[in-house]
């Protein structure tokens, strides 16, 4: 904490806020790149120290870009990381005389698209460089040229700086704007004094430098995987990310703080209230845009937004918001990963519980049940210190751009300390109560009584927040990180965290002692579950743990739903009379036929089976919900021959329509393999049960392990994608 305060004070001395009128800004910049004298013409002589040229050593193969781990950016600008020294050459009109001459750099961070406050930094010439200071030193002199080592502050504002060289001699001062050689300064996970420092090199390679990732979806029982191209180093992406920050109308002096920057990004990736990047699409019509399931990367999204000067891109759901957020934060240098929470609660009233209301007939009262449980929800985690929180709450922070509930007047969420979530510390900022409810709230069933009031009839304490998943470091394996968000279900620590958090909920939660509870109901599914186009077969298993007979009438209802838990329509509903002998276990086969659901599915092929009932002898309420999805086929990608840099590679993409229905207006999207844009193929119609084979040609440009991604955009069949791992050999 003490060190953070010192850094902040140092930065305040080095950075000066400013806001220039347009006419002053124009006069500041010399677009010819030549020297602009601040002394009269009469004094201009050979004694003046004129700057003839500046070389920022910005080559991708040069030491600056390699040492700063920025050689992978497509840009030909100088891109460096803060808190680390970079080098540059200056050529003068005559040899530099250390005894009588002097130099100074002026770095200006000024808004291009907004009226927010900028930053002006003066970098003096010194004999010995000190850490945590803006300083520069001459490290080599050759005739009229000098090589400078420039030290940057580890808490400097990130952004695109315009650089000016000020040269001083006994006869006066000259100013040389280095236009158009801008310097991009990023966060630095390799610098111990940076707030985003990560001390594991394998993790830095994964969470900052890896441009390909995995995003998980589906249900707890049916976890699906898709590969996502974060594209954070592609053409125009860095410029797009800084353009996004300007849309936040936050002073550039605040761009030094990853807490503020990540919170800005969580608001600006959605377009709900600030003209952000992505417009949500939560229904099953995506006319005028792209279906969320058809996206396979962030590059086209960010380029569209940047090149249209901030027109929101259509359409997104949670994994698209998370993919784009991951791209932006990794591009800026903040270690970030995508995380999927299965059975993710959406608590609308800050009660920190998920409340389900049923009537006297045990049917769900849909217009009163506003809380929902998403099959899955994807957000991000970013790594940073939290000097604004008590010690120990730094590390991974939840950052969520999916617009669910407003936070301080804007649709954003985080950064939220997962350590605070784990311990139920919901009074710590930002948005900890909401994230806590997503992973560890209790599901409470309330039944309506004859007088119109409601009473608790069932509490489920271990259904929310399951199989919280992220991609492994250095491989495509899935890692379960549920333990980072909560203690083991039912443990004393977990119950204490829940009860600590519930004290701050919007309404008191009672945890009544259970009534007679000797009949249980479970819903089971074989293997990976049903395929779309076929019948869905499940089993309802009931156990009577008592020594007496039990009878009941079970009501089951299967509903088509969006993956967010929003129900669309009921496709099947019936009652099952039930008699259980003492200690009997009974399995009831349950089938949903293709013809019963074929005209009702929405994105993700998600369905919810709800079983409710009352045991006649004990009045015990039985209630069970089971979410499942109809699995879709993959696109099979097969390279034909070896992949070599600069040599044409043929790839076959195969798809089989699993439906007894014609797919209309099918569009394939292909990206990866070092391509700087998405290739789109408008295929047309695919006949029922037909197989399609595409043959495409690519010319790899980068050697090493690469991925080629493909997805299919079709109104009737969604979440169809594929990936191929291709090793590209050098020439």
CSV table of C-alpha atoms in Angstrom, one decimal, residues 85 100 121 162 209 268 273 337 370 392 475 498 542 546 554 568 574 624 649-650 661:
chain,number,residue,atom,x,y,z
A,85,UNK,CA,13.2,1.5,-20.8
A,100,UNK,CA,26.8,23.1,-23.2
A,121,UNK,CA,4.9,14.8,-19.7
A,162,UNK,CA,2.8,12.5,-29.6
A,209,UNK,CA,0.1,-12.8,-25.6
A,268,UNK,CA,-18.1,0.5,-23.2
A,273,UNK,CA,-26.2,3.6,-22.5
A,337,UNK,CA,-9.2,-14.6,-19.3
A,370,UNK,CA,-38.3,-12.2,-12.2
A,392,UNK,CA,-5.4,-9.2,0.2
A,475,UNK,CA,-3.1,-26.0,-23.5
A,498,UNK,CA,-23.7,-17.1,2.4
A,542,UNK,CA,-37.8,-41.0,-7.4
A,546,UNK,CA,-39.2,-44.0,4.5
A,554,UNK,CA,-46.2,-35.2,-10.4
A,568,UNK,CA,-40.2,-18.8,-24.6
A,574,UNK,CA,-48.6,-33.6,-18.3
A,624,UNK,CA,-36.7,-30.1,-9.6
A,649,UNK,CA,-2.9,-24.3,-48.7
A,650,UNK,CA,-6.2,-26.1,-49.6
A,661,UNK,CA,-35.8,-29.4,-42.7
